[in-house]
Coordinates of C-alpha atoms in Angstrom, one line a residue:
M27 CA -5.0 -109.9 -157.3
W28 CA -3.5 -109.0 -160.7
H29 CA -2.7 -111.1 -163.7
F30 CA 0.9 -111.4 -165.0
E31 CA -0.1 -110.9 -168.6
I32 CA -2.0 -107.7 -167.8
V33 CA 0.9 -106.4 -165.7
R34 CA 3.4 -107.1 -168.6
L35 CA 1.3 -105.0 -170.9
V36 CA 0.9 -102.1 -168.5
L37 CA 4.6 -102.2 -167.5
N38 CA 5.8 -102.2 -171.1
S39 CA 3.9 -98.9 -171.6
L40 CA 5.7 -97.4 -168.5
L41 CA 9.3 -98.3 -169.4
P42 CA 10.3 -94.7 -169.6
L43 CA 9.4 -94.3 -166.0
V44 CA 11.9 -96.8 -164.6
S45 CA 13.4 -95.5 -161.4
L46 CA 17.1 -94.7 -161.2
A47 CA 17.1 -96.7 -157.9
S48 CA 16.2 -99.8 -159.9
A49 CA 19.2 -99.4 -162.2
V50 CA 21.9 -100.2 -159.6
S51 CA 23.1 -102.9 -162.0
A52 CA 21.9 -104.1 -165.4
S53 CA 24.2 -107.1 -165.4
F54 CA 21.8 -109.6 -163.8
P55 CA 19.5 -111.9 -165.7
N56 CA 15.7 -111.4 -165.3
P57 CA 13.7 -113.9 -163.4
L58 CA 11.6 -116.6 -165.0
P59 CA 8.3 -115.1 -166.3
L60 CA 5.4 -116.4 -164.3
E61 CA 2.0 -117.4 -165.5
G62 CA -1.4 -116.8 -163.8
D63 CA -2.6 -114.6 -161.0
H64 CA -0.2 -112.8 -158.7
V65 CA 0.4 -114.5 -155.3
Y66 CA 2.2 -112.8 -152.4
V67 CA 5.6 -114.2 -151.7
H68 CA 8.2 -113.0 -149.1
D69 CA 11.1 -115.0 -147.7
P70 CA 10.4 -117.9 -150.1
S71 CA 11.3 -121.6 -149.5
L72 CA 10.8 -123.8 -152.5
I73 CA 10.8 -127.6 -152.6
Q74 CA 9.8 -130.3 -155.0
R75 CA 7.8 -133.2 -153.6
Q76 CA 9.5 -136.5 -154.2
S77 CA 6.4 -138.5 -154.8
D78 CA 5.0 -136.6 -157.7
G79 CA 7.4 -133.8 -158.6
K80 CA 4.9 -131.1 -157.5
Y81 CA 6.4 -127.8 -156.4
F82 CA 5.6 -126.3 -153.0
L83 CA 6.5 -122.7 -152.3
F84 CA 6.3 -121.4 -148.7
T85 CA 6.1 -117.8 -147.6
S86 CA 6.2 -115.5 -144.6
H87 CA 2.9 -114.3 -143.2
N88 CA -0.4 -116.0 -144.0
E89 CA 0.4 -118.4 -141.1
A90 CA 3.3 -119.6 -143.3
G91 CA 1.5 -119.7 -146.6
I92 CA 1.6 -122.7 -148.9
I93 CA 1.6 -122.1 -152.7
T94 CA 1.8 -124.9 -155.3
A95 CA 2.3 -125.5 -159.0
T96 CA 3.1 -128.3 -161.4
N97 CA 5.5 -126.2 -163.4
L98 CA 8.1 -123.7 -162.2
S99 CA 6.5 -121.0 -164.4
G100 CA 3.1 -121.6 -162.8
P101 CA 0.4 -121.0 -162.5
W102 CA 0.9 -120.8 -158.8
T103 CA -2.1 -121.4 -156.5
E104 CA -2.5 -120.5 -152.8
V105 CA -3.7 -123.7 -151.1
G106 CA -3.4 -123.0 -147.4
S107 CA -0.9 -122.6 -144.5
I108 CA 1.5 -124.6 -142.4
L109 CA 0.0 -123.3 -139.2
P110 CA -3.5 -122.1 -140.0
N111 CA -4.2 -121.5 -136.2
G112 CA -0.8 -119.8 -135.6
S113 CA 2.2 -121.2 -133.7
S114 CA 1.9 -122.8 -130.3
I115 CA 4.8 -120.5 -129.2
N116 CA 3.3 -118.0 -126.8
L117 CA 5.0 -114.9 -128.1
P118 CA 3.7 -111.7 -129.9
G119 CA 3.7 -112.5 -133.6
R120 CA 2.5 -116.2 -133.1
N121 CA -0.1 -115.6 -135.9
D122 CA 2.3 -113.9 -138.2
I123 CA 4.8 -116.6 -139.1
W124 CA 8.1 -115.5 -140.7
A125 CA 10.5 -117.2 -143.1
P126 CA 9.6 -120.9 -143.1
D127 CA 12.5 -123.1 -144.2
V128 CA 11.3 -126.4 -145.6
S129 CA 13.5 -129.5 -146.4
L130 CA 13.2 -133.3 -146.5
H131 CA 15.0 -135.5 -144.0
N132 CA 14.5 -139.3 -143.5
G133 CA 11.1 -139.2 -145.2
T134 CA 9.7 -136.3 -143.2
Y135 CA 9.4 -132.7 -144.3
Y136 CA 10.7 -130.2 -141.7
A137 CA 9.7 -126.6 -141.6
Y138 CA 11.6 -124.2 -139.3
Y139 CA 9.9 -120.9 -138.8
A140 CA 10.3 -117.7 -136.8
V141 CA 7.9 -115.9 -134.4
S142 CA 8.8 -112.3 -133.8
Q143 CA 7.8 -108.7 -134.5
S144 CA 9.7 -106.0 -136.4
G145 CA 12.5 -104.5 -134.3
S146 CA 12.1 -107.0 -131.4
Q147 CA 14.6 -109.6 -130.1
N148 CA 11.7 -111.3 -128.2
S149 CA 11.8 -114.0 -130.9
S150 CA 11.7 -117.7 -131.3
I151 CA 12.4 -120.3 -133.9
G152 CA 9.9 -123.1 -134.0
L153 CA 9.5 -126.4 -135.9
A154 CA 6.7 -128.1 -137.7
T155 CA 6.7 -131.4 -139.6
S156 CA 4.7 -133.1 -142.3
P157 CA 4.7 -136.4 -144.2
S158 CA 3.5 -134.8 -147.4
L159 CA 3.8 -131.0 -147.5
D160 CA 0.0 -130.7 -147.9
P161 CA -2.1 -128.2 -145.8
G162 CA -3.7 -130.0 -142.9
T163 CA -0.8 -132.5 -142.5
W164 CA 1.5 -130.3 -140.5
T165 CA 2.3 -131.0 -136.8
D166 CA 3.6 -128.0 -134.8
H167 CA 6.4 -129.0 -132.3
G168 CA 6.7 -125.5 -130.9
Q169 CA 9.9 -123.8 -129.8
V170 CA 13.4 -124.9 -130.8
F171 CA 15.1 -121.9 -129.1
R172 CA 14.4 -118.3 -128.4
T173 CA 16.2 -115.0 -127.9
K174 CA 15.4 -111.9 -125.7
K175 CA 16.3 -108.3 -125.4
N176 CA 20.0 -107.5 -125.1
D177 CA 21.1 -110.8 -126.7
P178 CA 23.8 -110.2 -129.4
Y179 CA 21.5 -112.0 -131.9
N180 CA 17.9 -112.5 -132.9
A181 CA 16.1 -115.8 -133.5
I182 CA 14.7 -115.3 -137.0
D183 CA 15.3 -116.5 -140.5
P184 CA 16.2 -120.2 -139.8
N185 CA 17.8 -122.5 -142.3
L186 CA 18.6 -126.2 -141.8
A187 CA 21.6 -127.9 -143.5
I188 CA 23.7 -131.0 -142.9
D189 CA 27.4 -130.5 -142.3
E190 CA 30.4 -132.4 -143.7
H191 CA 30.1 -135.0 -140.8
G192 CA 26.4 -135.7 -141.5
E193 CA 25.3 -133.6 -138.5
P194 CA 22.5 -131.0 -138.6
V195 CA 23.2 -127.4 -138.3
L196 CA 20.8 -124.4 -138.1
T197 CA 21.9 -121.1 -139.4
W198 CA 19.8 -118.0 -138.4
G199 CA 19.7 -114.4 -137.3
S200 CA 19.7 -110.8 -138.4
Y201 CA 20.6 -107.3 -137.3
W202 CA 22.4 -106.9 -133.9
D203 CA 25.5 -109.1 -134.5
D204 CA 23.9 -110.7 -137.6
I205 CA 24.2 -114.4 -138.5
F206 CA 24.9 -117.3 -136.2
Q207 CA 24.8 -121.1 -136.2
Y208 CA 23.6 -123.7 -133.7
S209 CA 24.2 -127.4 -133.9
L210 CA 21.0 -129.5 -133.6
I211 CA 20.4 -132.7 -131.7
S212 CA 19.9 -135.8 -133.9
D213 CA 16.1 -135.6 -134.1
L214 CA 16.4 -131.9 -135.2
S215 CA 14.0 -130.7 -132.4
A216 CA 16.4 -128.7 -130.2
V217 CA 19.8 -126.9 -130.3
T218 CA 22.9 -128.0 -128.6
G219 CA 26.1 -126.2 -127.6
S220 CA 26.7 -122.5 -128.0
P221 CA 25.8 -120.3 -131.0
K222 CA 28.7 -119.4 -133.3
Q223 CA 28.8 -116.2 -135.3
V224 CA 29.4 -116.8 -139.1
A225 CA 28.7 -113.4 -140.7
Y226 CA 28.8 -109.8 -139.5
N227 CA 28.5 -106.6 -141.5
S228 CA 29.5 -103.4 -139.6
T229 CA 29.4 -101.2 -142.6
I230 CA 27.5 -98.0 -141.9
I231 CA 25.4 -95.9 -144.4
G232 CA 24.5 -92.6 -142.7
T233 CA 23.4 -93.8 -139.3
T234 CA 22.0 -97.1 -140.3
P235 CA 24.1 -100.4 -140.1
R236 CA 23.8 -102.7 -143.1
P237 CA 22.3 -105.9 -141.6
D238 CA 23.1 -109.4 -142.7
E239 CA 20.0 -111.7 -142.5
G240 CA 18.0 -114.3 -144.4
S241 CA 21.0 -116.7 -144.5
F242 CA 20.9 -119.9 -146.5
L243 CA 23.6 -122.6 -146.5
W244 CA 24.0 -124.7 -149.6
E245 CA 26.5 -127.5 -150.4
H246 CA 27.9 -127.6 -153.9
G247 CA 31.1 -129.4 -155.0
N248 CA 33.8 -129.0 -152.4
F249 CA 32.3 -126.1 -150.7
Y250 CA 29.4 -124.9 -148.5
Y251 CA 28.1 -121.5 -149.8
L252 CA 26.5 -119.1 -147.3
F253 CA 24.1 -116.8 -149.0
F254 CA 22.6 -113.8 -147.1
S255 CA 20.6 -110.7 -147.7
S256 CA 21.8 -107.2 -146.8
G257 CA 20.3 -103.7 -146.8
Q258 CA 16.8 -102.3 -146.4
C259 CA 14.2 -105.0 -147.1
C260 CA 10.9 -103.3 -146.5
G261 CA 8.9 -100.2 -145.9
F262 CA 9.8 -98.4 -149.0
N263 CA 8.2 -95.0 -149.9
A264 CA 8.2 -94.5 -153.7
S265 CA 8.6 -90.7 -153.2
A266 CA 11.5 -91.1 -150.8
L267 CA 13.5 -94.2 -151.7
P268 CA 16.9 -94.9 -150.1
A269 CA 20.0 -94.1 -152.0
P270 CA 20.6 -96.7 -154.8
G271 CA 22.4 -99.7 -153.4
V272 CA 21.1 -99.3 -149.8
E273 CA 18.1 -101.5 -150.6
Y274 CA 18.1 -105.3 -150.2
K275 CA 20.6 -107.4 -152.2
V276 CA 22.1 -110.9 -151.9
F277 CA 25.8 -111.8 -151.2
V278 CA 27.6 -115.1 -150.7
G279 CA 30.7 -116.5 -149.1
R280 CA 32.1 -120.1 -149.1
S281 CA 34.0 -122.5 -146.9
A282 CA 35.1 -126.1 -147.0
S283 CA 33.2 -126.6 -143.8
A284 CA 29.5 -125.9 -143.1
H285 CA 30.6 -124.1 -140.0
G286 CA 33.0 -121.7 -141.7
P287 CA 35.0 -119.5 -141.7
F288 CA 33.2 -118.3 -144.9
V289 CA 35.1 -115.9 -147.2
D290 CA 34.1 -114.1 -150.4
A291 CA 35.8 -114.2 -153.8
N292 CA 38.4 -111.7 -152.5
G293 CA 39.2 -113.8 -149.4
V294 CA 37.4 -111.4 -147.0
D295 CA 35.8 -113.2 -144.1
L296 CA 32.0 -112.7 -143.9
R297 CA 32.5 -111.8 -140.2
S298 CA 34.4 -108.8 -141.4
A299 CA 31.8 -107.4 -143.8
G300 CA 32.8 -109.7 -146.6
G301 CA 30.5 -110.9 -149.3
T302 CA 30.5 -111.4 -153.1
L303 CA 27.4 -109.9 -154.8
V304 CA 24.9 -112.4 -156.3
I305 CA 22.0 -110.2 -157.2
A306 CA 20.9 -106.6 -156.7
S307 CA 18.2 -104.3 -158.1
H308 CA 18.1 -104.3 -161.9
D309 CA 15.5 -103.7 -164.6
N310 CA 12.1 -104.3 -163.0
V311 CA 13.5 -106.1 -160.0
Y312 CA 13.9 -104.0 -156.9
A313 CA 15.4 -105.1 -153.5
P314 CA 15.8 -108.8 -154.2
G315 CA 16.5 -111.0 -151.1
G316 CA 15.2 -113.6 -148.7
E317 CA 16.9 -116.2 -150.9
G318 CA 17.3 -119.9 -151.1
V319 CA 18.4 -122.7 -153.5
F320 CA 16.8 -125.9 -154.4
T321 CA 17.5 -128.7 -156.9
D322 CA 14.8 -129.1 -159.6
M323 CA 14.6 -132.7 -160.7
S324 CA 12.0 -132.3 -163.5
D325 CA 14.6 -133.1 -166.1
G326 CA 15.7 -136.3 -164.3
I327 CA 19.2 -134.9 -163.9
G328 CA 18.8 -132.0 -161.5
R329 CA 19.5 -128.3 -161.9
D330 CA 20.0 -125.8 -159.1
V331 CA 17.5 -123.0 -159.0
F332 CA 18.0 -119.7 -157.1
V333 CA 14.9 -118.5 -155.3
Y334 CA 14.2 -115.0 -153.9
H335 CA 11.5 -112.4 -153.5
Y336 CA 11.6 -108.9 -155.0
L337 CA 9.4 -105.8 -155.5
L338 CA 8.5 -104.3 -158.8
A339 CA 10.6 -101.3 -159.7
Y340 CA 8.1 -99.4 -161.8
G341 CA 4.4 -99.3 -162.6
P342 CA 1.4 -98.8 -160.4
W343 CA 2.6 -101.5 -157.9
A344 CA 6.2 -100.2 -157.6
Y345 CA 7.9 -100.7 -154.3
Q346 CA 4.8 -102.1 -152.6
E347 CA 5.5 -105.0 -150.3
Q348 CA 2.0 -106.4 -150.7
N349 CA 2.9 -107.1 -154.3
A350 CA 6.2 -108.9 -153.5
T351 CA 6.7 -111.9 -155.8
V352 CA 9.0 -114.8 -156.3
G353 CA 12.0 -114.6 -158.5
L354 CA 13.6 -117.8 -160.1
N355 CA 16.9 -118.0 -161.8
G356 CA 19.3 -120.8 -162.8
I357 CA 22.8 -121.0 -161.3
D358 CA 26.1 -121.4 -163.2
W359 CA 28.7 -122.9 -160.8
S360 CA 31.5 -123.2 -163.4
S361 CA 33.7 -120.4 -161.8
G362 CA 33.4 -121.9 -158.4
W363 CA 31.0 -119.1 -157.4
P364 CA 27.2 -118.9 -158.1
V365 CA 26.5 -116.8 -161.2
L366 CA 22.8 -116.4 -162.0
T367 CA 21.4 -117.3 -165.4
E368 CA 18.0 -117.3 -167.0
L369 CA 15.8 -120.3 -166.6

């Protein structure tokens, strides 16, 4: 564990060593500086508890780790897991929960999560619920649906939203044919109908397709905005980084319907490799992704906050996934598109 203040001092002394790969763009605002000890965060889901305004941050791994704070800037403290004994889903990876997505519906907190292994389509999305968000209060309801080898999709990275008719929709998927949606039954416990593709990126760099994954659907104004991550997320070697721009970054498209079709600012359909860039590597932020949005009510009015994970771009912990951390930025919606700001 390292301390943010110590890291800032060390990194300031190493500024001349900034990697060219971290300088894809310098036009993005830096994330909110965090206080306290470092806590591992990957595929974050952030929510503010209604009863007391406390922040709960959920992460991949650590059996869906739970991290809390009373201020967005921290200090953040690891307090436990959603599923400390692993998922009841009997698949490889049941003790390595991925990408929990947590939201409040009808007084209950719902956490959709994924059980899988890298490179496998033998995957499942599960559901757990809690009355309070606290560790020890979560009930695992098991599998919502699963995928298998040779399916055109993969059951990971779930995200729950409510469509324009008040009906629940689950957006999910990555690699293969990328991002899909299922409608959910009214109690949110199972899918119904057939999956619908909402984003696909066929762009090739060398011999590697650019995946779309980590989708997040957010309603603002007259539109639903579909955010997604694209590029290489993990497994970086500091001495052999991918070409600048190949690493993770976040794009967005929008639609008047939660079901699409979603198009970018140039009118290109997300199913045809469209996407407007939201954030990419810059300054000390490398490979940002695994994103989400939540509304912070600490001011009594509400402000939308963009949440993502990233790796450090320089210093002794550069490009190391075990030191992934959370990034927090504001969102300016005035153009009709999400533009990140400092918090």
